[in-house]
Structure formats: C-alpha cells, structure tokens
One Martini backbone bead per residue (centre of mass of N, CA, C, O) as a GRO file, in nm:
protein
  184
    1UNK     BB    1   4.323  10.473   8.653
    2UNK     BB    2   4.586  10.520   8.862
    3UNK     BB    3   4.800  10.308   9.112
    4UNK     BB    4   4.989  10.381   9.363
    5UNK     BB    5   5.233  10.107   9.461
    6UNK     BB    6   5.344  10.318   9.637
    7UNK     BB    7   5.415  10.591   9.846
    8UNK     BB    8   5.684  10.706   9.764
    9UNK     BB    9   5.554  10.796   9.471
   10UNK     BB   10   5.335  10.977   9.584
   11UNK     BB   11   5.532  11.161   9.693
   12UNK     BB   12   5.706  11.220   9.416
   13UNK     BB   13   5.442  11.369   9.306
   14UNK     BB   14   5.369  11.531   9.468
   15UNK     BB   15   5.693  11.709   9.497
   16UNK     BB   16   5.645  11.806   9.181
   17UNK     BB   17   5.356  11.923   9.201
   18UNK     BB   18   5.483  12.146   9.384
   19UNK     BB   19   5.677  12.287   9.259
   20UNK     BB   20   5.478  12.411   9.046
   21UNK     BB   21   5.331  12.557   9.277
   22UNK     BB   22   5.687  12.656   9.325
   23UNK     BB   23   5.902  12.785   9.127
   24UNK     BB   24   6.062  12.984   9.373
   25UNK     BB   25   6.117  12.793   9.596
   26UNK     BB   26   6.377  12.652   9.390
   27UNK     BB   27   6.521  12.955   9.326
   28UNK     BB   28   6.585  12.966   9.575
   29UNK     BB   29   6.745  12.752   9.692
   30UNK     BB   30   6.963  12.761   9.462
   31UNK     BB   31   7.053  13.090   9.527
   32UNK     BB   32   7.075  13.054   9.894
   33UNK     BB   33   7.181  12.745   9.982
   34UNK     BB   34   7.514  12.843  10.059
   35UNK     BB   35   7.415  13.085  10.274
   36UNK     BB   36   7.260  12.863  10.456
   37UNK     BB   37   7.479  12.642  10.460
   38UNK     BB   38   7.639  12.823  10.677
   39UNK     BB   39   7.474  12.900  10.851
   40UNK     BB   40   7.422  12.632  10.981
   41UNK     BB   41   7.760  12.574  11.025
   42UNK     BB   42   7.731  12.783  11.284
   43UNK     BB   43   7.555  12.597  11.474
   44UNK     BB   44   7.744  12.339  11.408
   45UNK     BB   45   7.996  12.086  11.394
   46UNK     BB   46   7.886  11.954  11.146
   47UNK     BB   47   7.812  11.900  10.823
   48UNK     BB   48   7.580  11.709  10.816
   49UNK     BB   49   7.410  11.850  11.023
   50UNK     BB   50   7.371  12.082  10.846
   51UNK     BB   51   7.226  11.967  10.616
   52UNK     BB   52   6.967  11.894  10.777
   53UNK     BB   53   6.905  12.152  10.896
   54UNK     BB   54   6.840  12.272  10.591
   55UNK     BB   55   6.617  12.047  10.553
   56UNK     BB   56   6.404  12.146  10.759
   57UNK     BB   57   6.412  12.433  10.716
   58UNK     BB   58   6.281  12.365  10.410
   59UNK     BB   59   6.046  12.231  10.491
   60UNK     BB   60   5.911  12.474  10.681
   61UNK     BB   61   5.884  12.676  10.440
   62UNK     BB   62   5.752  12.499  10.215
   63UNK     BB   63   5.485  12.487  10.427
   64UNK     BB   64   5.487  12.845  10.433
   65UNK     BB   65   5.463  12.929  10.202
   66UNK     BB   66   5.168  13.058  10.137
   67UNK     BB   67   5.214  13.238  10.426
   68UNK     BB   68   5.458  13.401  10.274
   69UNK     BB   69   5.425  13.745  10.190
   70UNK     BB   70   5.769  13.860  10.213
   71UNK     BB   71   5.999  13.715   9.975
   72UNK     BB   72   6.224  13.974  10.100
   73UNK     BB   73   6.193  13.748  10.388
   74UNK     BB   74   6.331  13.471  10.382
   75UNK     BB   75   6.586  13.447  10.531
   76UNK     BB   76   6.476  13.552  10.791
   77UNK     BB   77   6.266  13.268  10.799
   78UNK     BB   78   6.518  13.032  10.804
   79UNK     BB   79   6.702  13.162  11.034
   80UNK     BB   80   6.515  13.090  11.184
   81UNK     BB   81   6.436  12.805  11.184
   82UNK     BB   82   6.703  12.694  11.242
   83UNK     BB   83   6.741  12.804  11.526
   84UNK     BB   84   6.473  12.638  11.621
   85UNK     BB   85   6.566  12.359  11.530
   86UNK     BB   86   6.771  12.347  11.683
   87UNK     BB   87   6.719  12.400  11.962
   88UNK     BB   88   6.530  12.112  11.941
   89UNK     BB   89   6.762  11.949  11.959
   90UNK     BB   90   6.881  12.008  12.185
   91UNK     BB   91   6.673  11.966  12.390
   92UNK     BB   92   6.628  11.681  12.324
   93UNK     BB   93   6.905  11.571  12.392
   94UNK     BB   94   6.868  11.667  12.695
   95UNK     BB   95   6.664  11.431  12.766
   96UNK     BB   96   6.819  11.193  12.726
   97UNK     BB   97   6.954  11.299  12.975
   98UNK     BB   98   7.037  11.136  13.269
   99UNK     BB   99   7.073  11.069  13.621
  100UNK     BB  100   7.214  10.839  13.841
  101UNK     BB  101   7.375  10.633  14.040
  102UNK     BB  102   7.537  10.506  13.868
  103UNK     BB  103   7.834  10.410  13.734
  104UNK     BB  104   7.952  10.347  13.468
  105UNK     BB  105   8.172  10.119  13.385
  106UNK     BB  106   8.532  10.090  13.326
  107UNK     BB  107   8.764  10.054  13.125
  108UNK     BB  108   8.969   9.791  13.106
  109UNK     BB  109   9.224   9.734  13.135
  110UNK     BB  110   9.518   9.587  13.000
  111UNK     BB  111   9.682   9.348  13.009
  112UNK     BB  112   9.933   9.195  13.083
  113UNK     BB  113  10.222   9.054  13.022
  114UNK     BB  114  10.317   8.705  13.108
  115UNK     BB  115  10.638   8.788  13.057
  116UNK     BB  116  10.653   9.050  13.195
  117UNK     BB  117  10.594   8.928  13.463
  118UNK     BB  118  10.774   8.702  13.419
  119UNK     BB  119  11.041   8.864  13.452
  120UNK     BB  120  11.009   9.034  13.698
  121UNK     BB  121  10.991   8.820  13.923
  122UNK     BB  122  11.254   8.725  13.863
  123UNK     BB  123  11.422   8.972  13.858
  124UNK     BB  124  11.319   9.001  14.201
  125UNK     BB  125  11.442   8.752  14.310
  126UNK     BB  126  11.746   8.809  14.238
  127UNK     BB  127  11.775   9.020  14.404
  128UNK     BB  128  11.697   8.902  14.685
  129UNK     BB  129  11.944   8.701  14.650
  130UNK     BB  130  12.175   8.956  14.732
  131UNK     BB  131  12.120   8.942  14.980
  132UNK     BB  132  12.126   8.920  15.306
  133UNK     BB  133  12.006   8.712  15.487
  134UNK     BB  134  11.854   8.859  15.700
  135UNK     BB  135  11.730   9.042  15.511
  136UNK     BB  136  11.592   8.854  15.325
  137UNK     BB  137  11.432   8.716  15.584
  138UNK     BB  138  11.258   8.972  15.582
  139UNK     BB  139  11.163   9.036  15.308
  140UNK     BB  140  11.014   8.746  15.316
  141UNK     BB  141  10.835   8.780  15.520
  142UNK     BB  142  10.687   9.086  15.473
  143UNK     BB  143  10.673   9.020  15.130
  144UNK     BB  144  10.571   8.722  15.096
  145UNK     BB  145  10.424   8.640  15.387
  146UNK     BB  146  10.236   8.906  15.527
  147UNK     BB  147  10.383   8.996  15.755
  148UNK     BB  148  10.449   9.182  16.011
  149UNK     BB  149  10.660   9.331  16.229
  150UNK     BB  150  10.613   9.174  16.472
  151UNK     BB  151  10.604   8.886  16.373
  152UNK     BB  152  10.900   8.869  16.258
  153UNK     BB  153  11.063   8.940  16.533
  154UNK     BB  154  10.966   8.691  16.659
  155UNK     BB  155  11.046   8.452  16.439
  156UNK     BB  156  11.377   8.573  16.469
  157UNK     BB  157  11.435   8.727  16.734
  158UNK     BB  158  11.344   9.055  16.752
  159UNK     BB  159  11.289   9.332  16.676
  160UNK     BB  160  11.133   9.558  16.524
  161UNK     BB  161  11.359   9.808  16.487
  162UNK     BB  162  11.505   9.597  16.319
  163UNK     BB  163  11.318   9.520  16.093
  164UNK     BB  164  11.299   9.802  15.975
  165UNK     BB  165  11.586   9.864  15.923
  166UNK     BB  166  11.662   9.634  15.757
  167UNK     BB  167  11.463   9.700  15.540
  168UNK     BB  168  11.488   9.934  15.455
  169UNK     BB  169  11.799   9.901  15.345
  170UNK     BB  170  11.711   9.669  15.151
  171UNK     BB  171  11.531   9.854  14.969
  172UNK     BB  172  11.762  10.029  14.887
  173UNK     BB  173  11.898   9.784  14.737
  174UNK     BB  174  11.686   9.752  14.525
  175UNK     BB  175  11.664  10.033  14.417
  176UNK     BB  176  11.975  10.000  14.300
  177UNK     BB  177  11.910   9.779  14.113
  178UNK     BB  178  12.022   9.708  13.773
  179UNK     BB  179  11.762   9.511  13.702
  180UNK     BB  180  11.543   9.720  13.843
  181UNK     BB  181  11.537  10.012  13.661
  182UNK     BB  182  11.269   9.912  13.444
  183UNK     BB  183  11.058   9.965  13.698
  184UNK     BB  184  11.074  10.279  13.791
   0.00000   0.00000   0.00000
C-alpha cells in the first residue's frame, strides 16, 4: 500500500477518480463551457472574476451530479448555480463595507514647486516695486505685514476710505501687470 506524499496529491488522484465516475460531467464542461462562461461574463464585470465564477459553480454542480435528475435542465441548474454564486459574493462584499466616523485622509497634493514659487515671489515683488509710493507702502503693510486697515490708516496717518482706495487701485495695476499674466 502506498502513502500519498502530499494532500494535494491526493487530492488530484481524488478528481480523477471523479471523472471516471462522471465522465458526462467532463463531457458536459467540454459541450457547454463557453456559453456558460459568456453567461458568467453578463454577471460580471471582470473576465477573470467570470472565469472564477463559473469554476465555483461548476464545482457547486458537480457535488451535485448525482442528486441531478434531469440532465437536459443541466444549464438551467448551472446558470441558476452562476447567479446565486454571484449573489453571495455580492453580499459578502457588501458586509465588509461599513461607515465611519472619520472621513480617511485625502492624498496630498503635489508640492510646487520651489523654484517656480520663487520665480512668483521675484514676479511679485518686482510688480509691487513699479507702484507708486503711497501705494506700495498700503499694499505691504496690508498684505505683507498683515495690518488691517484700520491699523494701515493709523501707521500712514490717513483715513480708512483713503486706504481703500489706494489699495483699490493698487491691485488693479498688479492685475494687470504683464509680468504676473501667467499667475492669473
């Protein structure tokens, strides 16, 4: 008596002798195979998970060769095989989705890049220094020191609305500086 080495060894010599005691169920596989795996491939949306899926119920049907009567309802015990198989694969996938409390984090942009940011800042400043006096010196305390514009007003010794508008302006030539083009 011999000793199989491996389980799976044994198990290949198992599925042979299987065959032999159903050589119609191979007969049928062989026959019917690609209109069933056309049928699999209308379940899903993968070519290979449609392969997988008609070996699930190709397995599912030939543990139950021998409890199948009617061997001329064989596709329709299959494709019913097929859609409960698929069936059961949806729901299992679907249990292992659950909600959260917490949102997972979004991936980070890119960074810029550290020379095209100082290129706008040259940009930026060259801009700023083509202004006139008064204005320059609103447009950094406003946004270069982050004064408000009450404080502006104070440190200048004007009013707010002069501040306003000054900057108003300011911006307006910044916005139409052709060196800062393609910042907008």
């Amino acid at each position: 008596m011999t000793t199989p080495v491996c389980t799976g060894a044994s198990r290949a010599a198992a599925a042979s002798a299987g065959h032999r005691r159903y050589p119609s169920f191979s007969s049928y596989v062989s026959a019917r195979g690609p209109v069933l795996l056309r049928t699999a491939r209308s379940l899903t949306a993968n070519p290979s998970d449609a392969e997988d899926l008609l070996q699930t119920a190709l397995t599912k049907t030939y543990v139950a060769w021998e409890r199948i009567e009617d061997h001329r309802a064989l596709d329709g015990y299959v494709r019913r095989a097929l859609v409960n198989t698929r069936t059961s694969q949806w729901r299992k996938r679907k249990v292992d989705e659950f909600a959260c409390e917490e949102l997972p984090e979004r991936e980070a942009a890119p960074a810029p890049d550290p020379a095209e940011q100082q290129s706008l800042h040259d940009a930026m400043w060259r801009a700023v220094l083509r202004l006139p006096d008064r204005q320059r010196a609103m447009v950094v305390l406003r946004y270069y020191e982050d004064l408000s514009e009450a404080q502006t007003a104070e440190v200048l010794g004007v009013s707010v609305g002069t501040v306003k508008s000054a900057v108003s302006r300011a911006l307006g030539k910044l916005r139409e500086d052709p060196e800062l083009s393609p910042v907008r």
